[in-house]
mmCIF file of C-alpha atoms and ligand atoms in Angstrom:
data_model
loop_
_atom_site.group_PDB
_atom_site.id
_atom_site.type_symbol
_atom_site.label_atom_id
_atom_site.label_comp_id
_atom_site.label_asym_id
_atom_site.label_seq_id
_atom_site.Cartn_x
_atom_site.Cartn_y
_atom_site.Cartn_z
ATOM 1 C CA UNK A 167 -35.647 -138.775 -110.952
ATOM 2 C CA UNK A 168 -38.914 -136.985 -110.312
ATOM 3 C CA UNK A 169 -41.311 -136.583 -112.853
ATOM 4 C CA UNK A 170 -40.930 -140.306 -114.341
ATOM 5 C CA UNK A 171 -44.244 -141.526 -113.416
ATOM 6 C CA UNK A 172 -43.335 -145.035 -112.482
ATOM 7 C CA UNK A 173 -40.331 -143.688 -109.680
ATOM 8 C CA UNK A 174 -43.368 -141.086 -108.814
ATOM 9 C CA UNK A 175 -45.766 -144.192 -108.156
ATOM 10 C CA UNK A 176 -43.238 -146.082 -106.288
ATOM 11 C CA UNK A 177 -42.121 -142.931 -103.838
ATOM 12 C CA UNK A 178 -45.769 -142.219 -103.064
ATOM 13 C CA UNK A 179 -46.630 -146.053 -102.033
ATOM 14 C CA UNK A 180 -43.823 -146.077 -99.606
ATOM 15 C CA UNK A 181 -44.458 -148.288 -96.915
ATOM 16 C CA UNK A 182 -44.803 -146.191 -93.424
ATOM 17 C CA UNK A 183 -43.393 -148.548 -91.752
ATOM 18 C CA UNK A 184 -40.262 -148.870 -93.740
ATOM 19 C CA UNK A 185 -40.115 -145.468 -93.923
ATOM 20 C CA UNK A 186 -39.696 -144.825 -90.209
ATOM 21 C CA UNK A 187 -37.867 -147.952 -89.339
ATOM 22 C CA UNK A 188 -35.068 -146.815 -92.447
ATOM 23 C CA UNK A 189 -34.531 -143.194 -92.170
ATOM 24 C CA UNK A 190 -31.239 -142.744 -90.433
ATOM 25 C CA UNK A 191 -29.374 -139.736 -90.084
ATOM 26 C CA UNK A 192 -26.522 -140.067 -93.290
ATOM 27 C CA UNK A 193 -23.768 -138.221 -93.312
ATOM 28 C CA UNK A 194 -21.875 -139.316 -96.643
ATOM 29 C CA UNK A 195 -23.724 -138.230 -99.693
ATOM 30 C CA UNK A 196 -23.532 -138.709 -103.588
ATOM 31 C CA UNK A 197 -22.682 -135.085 -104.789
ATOM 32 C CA UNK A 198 -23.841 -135.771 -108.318
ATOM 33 C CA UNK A 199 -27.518 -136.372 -107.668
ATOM 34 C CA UNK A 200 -29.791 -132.733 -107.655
ATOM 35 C CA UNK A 201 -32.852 -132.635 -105.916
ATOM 36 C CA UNK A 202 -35.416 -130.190 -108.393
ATOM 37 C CA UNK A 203 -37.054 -127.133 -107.487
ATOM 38 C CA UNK A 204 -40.010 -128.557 -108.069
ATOM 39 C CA UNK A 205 -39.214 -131.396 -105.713
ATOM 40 C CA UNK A 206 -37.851 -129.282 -102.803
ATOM 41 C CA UNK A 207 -41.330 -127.110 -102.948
ATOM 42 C CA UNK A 208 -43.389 -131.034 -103.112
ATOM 43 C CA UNK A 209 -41.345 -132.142 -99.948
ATOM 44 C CA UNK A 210 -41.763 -129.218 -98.144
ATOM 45 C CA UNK A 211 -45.968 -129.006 -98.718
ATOM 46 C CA UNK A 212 -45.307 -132.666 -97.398
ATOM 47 C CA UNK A 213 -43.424 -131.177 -94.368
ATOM 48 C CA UNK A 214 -46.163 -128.541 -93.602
ATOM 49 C CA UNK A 215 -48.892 -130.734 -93.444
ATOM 50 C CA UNK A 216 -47.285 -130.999 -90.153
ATOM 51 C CA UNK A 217 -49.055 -129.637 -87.210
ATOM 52 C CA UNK A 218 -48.783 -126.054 -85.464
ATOM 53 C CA UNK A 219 -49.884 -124.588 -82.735
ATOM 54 C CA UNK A 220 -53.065 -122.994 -83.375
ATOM 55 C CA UNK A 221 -51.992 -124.035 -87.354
ATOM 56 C CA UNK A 222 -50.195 -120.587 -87.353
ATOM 57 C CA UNK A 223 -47.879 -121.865 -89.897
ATOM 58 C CA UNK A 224 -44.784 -120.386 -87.872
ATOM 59 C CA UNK A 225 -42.404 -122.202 -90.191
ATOM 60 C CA UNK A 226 -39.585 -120.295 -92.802
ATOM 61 C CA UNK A 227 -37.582 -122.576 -94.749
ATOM 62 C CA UNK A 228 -34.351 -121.460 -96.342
ATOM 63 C CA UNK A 229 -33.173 -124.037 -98.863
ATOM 64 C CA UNK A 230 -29.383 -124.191 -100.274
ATOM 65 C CA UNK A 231 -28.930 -126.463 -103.591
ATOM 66 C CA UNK A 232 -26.289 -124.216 -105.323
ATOM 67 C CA UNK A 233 -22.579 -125.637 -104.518
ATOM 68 C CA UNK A 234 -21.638 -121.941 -104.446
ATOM 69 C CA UNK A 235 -24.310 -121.696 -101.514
ATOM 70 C CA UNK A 236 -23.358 -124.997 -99.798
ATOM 71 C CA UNK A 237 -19.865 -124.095 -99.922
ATOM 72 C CA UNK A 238 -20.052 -120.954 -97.506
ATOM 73 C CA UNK A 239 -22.410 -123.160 -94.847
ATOM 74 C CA UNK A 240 -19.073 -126.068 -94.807
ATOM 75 C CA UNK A 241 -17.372 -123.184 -92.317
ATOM 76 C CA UNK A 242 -20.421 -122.515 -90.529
ATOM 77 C CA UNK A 243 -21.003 -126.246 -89.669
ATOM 78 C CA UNK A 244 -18.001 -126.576 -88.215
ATOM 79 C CA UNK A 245 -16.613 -128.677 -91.630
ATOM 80 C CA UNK A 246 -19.405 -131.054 -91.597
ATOM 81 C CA UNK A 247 -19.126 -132.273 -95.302
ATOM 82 C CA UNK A 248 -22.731 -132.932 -95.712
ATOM 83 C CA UNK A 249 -23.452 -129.736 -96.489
ATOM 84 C CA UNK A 250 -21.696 -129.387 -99.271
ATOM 85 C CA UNK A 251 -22.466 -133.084 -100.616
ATOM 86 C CA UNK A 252 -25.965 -133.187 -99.684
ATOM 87 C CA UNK A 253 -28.128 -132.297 -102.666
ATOM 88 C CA UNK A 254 -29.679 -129.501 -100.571
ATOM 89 C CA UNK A 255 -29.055 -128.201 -97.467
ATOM 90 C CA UNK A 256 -32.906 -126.734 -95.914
ATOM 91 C CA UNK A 257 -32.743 -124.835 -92.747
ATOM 92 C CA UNK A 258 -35.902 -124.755 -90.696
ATOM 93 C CA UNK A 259 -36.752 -121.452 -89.211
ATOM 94 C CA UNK A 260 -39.818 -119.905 -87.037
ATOM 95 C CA UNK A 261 -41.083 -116.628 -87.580
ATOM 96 C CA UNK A 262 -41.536 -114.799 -84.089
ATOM 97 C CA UNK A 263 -43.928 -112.679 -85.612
ATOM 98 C CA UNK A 264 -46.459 -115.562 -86.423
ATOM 99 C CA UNK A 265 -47.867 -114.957 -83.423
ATOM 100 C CA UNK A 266 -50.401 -112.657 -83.935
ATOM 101 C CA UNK A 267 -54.165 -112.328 -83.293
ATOM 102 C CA UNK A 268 -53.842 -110.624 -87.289
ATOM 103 C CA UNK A 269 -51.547 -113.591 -88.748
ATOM 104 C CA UNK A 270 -54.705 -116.236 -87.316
ATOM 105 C CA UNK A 271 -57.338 -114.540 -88.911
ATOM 106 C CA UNK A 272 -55.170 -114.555 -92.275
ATOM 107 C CA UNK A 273 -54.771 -118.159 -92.200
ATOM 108 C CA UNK A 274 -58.393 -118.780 -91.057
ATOM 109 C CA UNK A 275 -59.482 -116.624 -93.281
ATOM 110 C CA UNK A 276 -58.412 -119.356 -96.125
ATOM 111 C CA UNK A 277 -59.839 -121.779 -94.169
ATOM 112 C CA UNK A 278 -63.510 -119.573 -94.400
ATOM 113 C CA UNK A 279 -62.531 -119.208 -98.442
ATOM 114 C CA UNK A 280 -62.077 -122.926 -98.511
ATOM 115 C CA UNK A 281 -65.658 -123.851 -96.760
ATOM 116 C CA UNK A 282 -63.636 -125.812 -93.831
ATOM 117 C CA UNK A 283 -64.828 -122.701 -91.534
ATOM 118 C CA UNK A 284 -67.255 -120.389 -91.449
ATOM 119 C CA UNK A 285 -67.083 -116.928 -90.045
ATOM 120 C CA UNK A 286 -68.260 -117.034 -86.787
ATOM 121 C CA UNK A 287 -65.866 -119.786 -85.880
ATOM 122 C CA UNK A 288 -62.985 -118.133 -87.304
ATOM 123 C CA UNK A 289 -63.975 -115.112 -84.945
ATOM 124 C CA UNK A 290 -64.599 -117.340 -82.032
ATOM 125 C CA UNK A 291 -60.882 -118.988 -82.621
ATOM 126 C CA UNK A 292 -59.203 -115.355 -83.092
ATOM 127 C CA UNK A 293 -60.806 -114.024 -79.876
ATOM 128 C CA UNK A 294 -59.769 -117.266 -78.207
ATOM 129 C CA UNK A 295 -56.264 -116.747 -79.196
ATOM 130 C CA UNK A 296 -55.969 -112.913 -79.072
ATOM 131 C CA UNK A 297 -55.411 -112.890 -75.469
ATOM 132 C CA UNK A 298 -52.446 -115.540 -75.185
ATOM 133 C CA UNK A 299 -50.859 -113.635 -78.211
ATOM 134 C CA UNK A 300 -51.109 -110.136 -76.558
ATOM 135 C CA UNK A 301 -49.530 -111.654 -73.472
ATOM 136 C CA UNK A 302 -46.902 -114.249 -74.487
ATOM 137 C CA UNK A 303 -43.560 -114.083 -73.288
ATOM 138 C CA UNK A 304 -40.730 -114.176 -75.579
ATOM 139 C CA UNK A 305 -39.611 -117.555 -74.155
ATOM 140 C CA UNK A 306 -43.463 -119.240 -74.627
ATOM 141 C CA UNK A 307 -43.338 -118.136 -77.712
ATOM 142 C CA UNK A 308 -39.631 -119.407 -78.980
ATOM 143 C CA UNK A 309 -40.867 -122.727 -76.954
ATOM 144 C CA UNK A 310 -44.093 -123.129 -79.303
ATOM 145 C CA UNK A 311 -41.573 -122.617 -82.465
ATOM 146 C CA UNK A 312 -39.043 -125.376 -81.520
ATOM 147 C CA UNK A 313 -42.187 -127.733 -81.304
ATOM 148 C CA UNK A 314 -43.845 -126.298 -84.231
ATOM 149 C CA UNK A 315 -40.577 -126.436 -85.938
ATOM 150 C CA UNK A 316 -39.591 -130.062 -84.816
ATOM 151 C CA UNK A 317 -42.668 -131.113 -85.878
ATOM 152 C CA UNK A 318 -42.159 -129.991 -89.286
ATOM 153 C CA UNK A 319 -38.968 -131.084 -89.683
ATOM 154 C CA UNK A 320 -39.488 -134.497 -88.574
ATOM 155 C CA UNK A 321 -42.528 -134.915 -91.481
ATOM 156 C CA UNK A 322 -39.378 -133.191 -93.739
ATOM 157 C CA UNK A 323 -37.266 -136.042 -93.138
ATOM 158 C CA UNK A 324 -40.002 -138.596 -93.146
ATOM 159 C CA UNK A 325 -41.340 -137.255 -96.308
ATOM 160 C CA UNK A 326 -37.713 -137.035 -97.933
ATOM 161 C CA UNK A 327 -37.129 -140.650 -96.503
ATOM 162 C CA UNK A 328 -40.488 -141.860 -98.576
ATOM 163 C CA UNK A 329 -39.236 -139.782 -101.501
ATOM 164 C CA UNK A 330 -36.308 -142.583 -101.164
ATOM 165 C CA UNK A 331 -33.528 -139.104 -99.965
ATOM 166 C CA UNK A 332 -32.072 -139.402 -96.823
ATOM 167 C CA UNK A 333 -31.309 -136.756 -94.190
ATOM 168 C CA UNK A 334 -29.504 -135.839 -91.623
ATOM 169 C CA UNK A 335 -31.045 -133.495 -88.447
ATOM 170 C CA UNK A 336 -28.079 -130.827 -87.893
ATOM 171 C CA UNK A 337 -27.500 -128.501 -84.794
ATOM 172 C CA UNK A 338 -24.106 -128.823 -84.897
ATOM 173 C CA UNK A 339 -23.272 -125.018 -87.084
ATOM 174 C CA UNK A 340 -22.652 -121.444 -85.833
ATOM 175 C CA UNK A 341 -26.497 -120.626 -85.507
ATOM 176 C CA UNK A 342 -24.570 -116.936 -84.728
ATOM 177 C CA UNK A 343 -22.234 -117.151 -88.074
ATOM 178 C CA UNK A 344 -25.240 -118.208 -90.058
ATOM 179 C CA UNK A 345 -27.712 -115.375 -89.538
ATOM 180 C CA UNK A 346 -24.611 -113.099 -90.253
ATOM 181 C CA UNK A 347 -23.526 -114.804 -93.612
ATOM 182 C CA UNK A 348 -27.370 -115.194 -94.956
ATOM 183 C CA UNK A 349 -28.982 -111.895 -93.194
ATOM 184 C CA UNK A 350 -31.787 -113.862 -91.270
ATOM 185 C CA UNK A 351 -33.652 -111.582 -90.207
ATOM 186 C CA UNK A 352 -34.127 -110.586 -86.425
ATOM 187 C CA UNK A 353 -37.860 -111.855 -86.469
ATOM 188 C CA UNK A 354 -36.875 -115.403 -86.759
ATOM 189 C CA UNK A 355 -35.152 -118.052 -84.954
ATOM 190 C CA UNK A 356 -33.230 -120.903 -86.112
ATOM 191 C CA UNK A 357 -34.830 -124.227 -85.486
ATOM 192 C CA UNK A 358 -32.903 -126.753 -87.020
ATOM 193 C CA UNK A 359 -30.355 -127.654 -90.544
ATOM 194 C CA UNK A 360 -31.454 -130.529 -92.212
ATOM 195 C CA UNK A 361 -29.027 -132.223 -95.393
ATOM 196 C CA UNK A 362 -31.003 -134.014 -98.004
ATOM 197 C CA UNK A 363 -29.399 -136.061 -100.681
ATOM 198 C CA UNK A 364 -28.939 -139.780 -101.922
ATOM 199 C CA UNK A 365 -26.290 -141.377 -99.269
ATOM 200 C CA UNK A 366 -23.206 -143.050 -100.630
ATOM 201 C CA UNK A 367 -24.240 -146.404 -98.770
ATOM 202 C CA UNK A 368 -26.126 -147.163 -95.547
ATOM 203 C CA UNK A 369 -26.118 -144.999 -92.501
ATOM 204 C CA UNK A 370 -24.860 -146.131 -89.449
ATOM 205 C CA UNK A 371 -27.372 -148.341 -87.645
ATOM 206 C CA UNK A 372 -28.038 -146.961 -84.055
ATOM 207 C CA UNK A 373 -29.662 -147.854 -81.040
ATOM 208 C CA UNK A 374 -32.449 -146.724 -78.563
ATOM 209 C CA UNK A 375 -33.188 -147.240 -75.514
ATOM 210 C CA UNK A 376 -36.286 -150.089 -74.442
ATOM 211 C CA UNK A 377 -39.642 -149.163 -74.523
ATOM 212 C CA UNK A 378 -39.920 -150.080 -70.741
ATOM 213 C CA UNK A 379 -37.313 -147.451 -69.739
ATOM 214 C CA UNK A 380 -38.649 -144.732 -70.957
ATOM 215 C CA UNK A 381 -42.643 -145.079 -69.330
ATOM 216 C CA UNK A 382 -44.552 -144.329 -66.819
ATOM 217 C CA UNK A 383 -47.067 -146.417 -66.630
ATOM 218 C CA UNK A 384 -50.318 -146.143 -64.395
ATOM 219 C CA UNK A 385 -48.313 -144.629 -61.243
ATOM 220 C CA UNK A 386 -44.774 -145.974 -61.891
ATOM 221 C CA UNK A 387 -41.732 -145.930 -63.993
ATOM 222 C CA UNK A 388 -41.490 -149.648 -65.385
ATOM 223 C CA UNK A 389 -37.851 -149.560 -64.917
ATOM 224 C CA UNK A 390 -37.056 -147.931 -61.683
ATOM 225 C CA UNK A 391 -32.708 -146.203 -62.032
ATOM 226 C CA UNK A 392 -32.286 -145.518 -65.701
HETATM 227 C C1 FMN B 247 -31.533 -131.777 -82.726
HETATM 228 C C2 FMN B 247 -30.533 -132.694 -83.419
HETATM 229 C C3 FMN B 247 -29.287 -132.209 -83.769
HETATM 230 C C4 FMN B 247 -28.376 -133.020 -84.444
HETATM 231 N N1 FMN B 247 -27.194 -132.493 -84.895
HETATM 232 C C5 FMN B 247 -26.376 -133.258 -85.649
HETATM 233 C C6 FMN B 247 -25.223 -132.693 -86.268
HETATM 234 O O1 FMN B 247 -24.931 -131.521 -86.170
HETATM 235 N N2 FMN B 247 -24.444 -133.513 -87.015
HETATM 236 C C7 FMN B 247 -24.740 -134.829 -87.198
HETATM 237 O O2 FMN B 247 -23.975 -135.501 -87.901
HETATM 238 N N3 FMN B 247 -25.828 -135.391 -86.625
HETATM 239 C C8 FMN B 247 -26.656 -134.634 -85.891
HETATM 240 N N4 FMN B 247 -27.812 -135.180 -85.360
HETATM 241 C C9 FMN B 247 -28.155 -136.577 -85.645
HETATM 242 C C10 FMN B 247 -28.116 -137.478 -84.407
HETATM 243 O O3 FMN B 247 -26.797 -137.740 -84.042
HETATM 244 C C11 FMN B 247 -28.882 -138.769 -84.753
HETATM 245 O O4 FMN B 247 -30.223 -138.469 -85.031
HETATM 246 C C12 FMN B 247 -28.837 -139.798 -83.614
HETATM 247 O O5 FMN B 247 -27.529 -140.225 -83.389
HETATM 248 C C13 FMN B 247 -29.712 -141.012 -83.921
HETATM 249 O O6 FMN B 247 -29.324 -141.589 -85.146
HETATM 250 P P1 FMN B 247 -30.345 -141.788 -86.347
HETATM 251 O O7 FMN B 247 -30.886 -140.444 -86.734
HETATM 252 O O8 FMN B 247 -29.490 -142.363 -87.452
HETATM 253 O O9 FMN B 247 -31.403 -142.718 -85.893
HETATM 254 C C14 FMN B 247 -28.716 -134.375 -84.696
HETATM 255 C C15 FMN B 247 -29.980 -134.851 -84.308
HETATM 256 C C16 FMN B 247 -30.888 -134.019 -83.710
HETATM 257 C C17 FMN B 247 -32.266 -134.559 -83.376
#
């Protein structure tokens, strides 16, 4: 699959559009196809081109592509059989300890080795954010994960999708039996299970709601009762 230049071409010139308007969430897969290390670590530098909050980089991946592996998550998920047929299984993750006056200046400082920043900005932005990191609750900061984290794993799927996988976005596991059977450890938080693979045929189509139902526009809700 990856790594004949042509299929490489064609993945990279995806259309957007098709891209968002076909991903849907699959949840009957081809067990025979294998996603490549290689590929896994080039969807995933896709994925964290995502934003973050102060681009802390909160995000932990663990990735599942051994059968062995996959096997012991089919309990976990409550027998969803994705998980086993998927080609991997990637579970998004936020590290709690991310948030740190120390962890900022250790990504800015690559931005300073790059020449995107120079020192006296990267001070200016740690002293900005020292004070919100000294003082953040708990809950602010497991709030700024699930958005950091949703953010990245949206781009995932997007990314996979243009890579011509699909996905499926999972909450439905034992976030409780997980961290027991893999040893996650305390500092982070689960964020979200996501199954890549090549789908047997197409997903389900599904529906969403009008544009005009959902917005507030200029002082009122275009649809009033919804
Ligand atoms: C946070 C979240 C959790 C989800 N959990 C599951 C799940 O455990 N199993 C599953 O089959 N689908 C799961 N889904 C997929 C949704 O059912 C699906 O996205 C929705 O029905 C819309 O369909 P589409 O993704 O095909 O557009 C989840 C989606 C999200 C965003």
């Amino acid at each position: 699959m990856w790594g004949n230049e042509s299929m490489e071409k064609e993945n990279r010139s995806a259309n957007f559009y098709d891209v968002i308007r076909e991903r849907r969430s699959a949840r009957s897969y081809d067990p025979s196809i294998k996603i490549t290390e290689e590929e896994i670590k080039e969807l995933l530098e896709e994925a964290m081109l995502a934003p973050s909050r102060t681009n802390l980089n909160p995000w932990r991946f663990m990735v599942f592509t051994n059968p062995a592996e996959k096997a012991k998550l089919l309990p976990i998920a409550f027998g969803q059989q994705q998980v086993v047929d998927a080609s991997a299984v990637i579970v998004v993750l936020g590290d709690m300890e991310a948030y740190t006056a120390a962890n900022d200046d250790h990504i800015n400082q690559r931005a300073v080795d790059a020449g995107f920043m120079t020192n006296e900005i990267k001070d200016i932005l740690s002293n900005s954010v020292k004070g919100y990191y000294e003082s953040a609750s708990e809950q602010s900061k497991k709030e700024s994960q699930m958005l950091d984290g949703g953010l990245v794993a949206m781009q995932l799927m997007l990314a996979a999708k243009a890579r011509g996988y699909d996905t499926v976005p999972m909450l439905g596991y034992s976030v409780e039996q997980f961290r027991k059977e893999f040893n996650v450890p305390e500092n982070l938080v689960n964020i979200l299970m996501i199954a890549v693979g090549k789908a047997n045929g197409p997903a389900y189509p599904t529906v969403r709601r009008g544009v005009d139902e959902v917005i507030y526009w200029n002082g009122t809700w275009i649809t009033a009762n919804n």
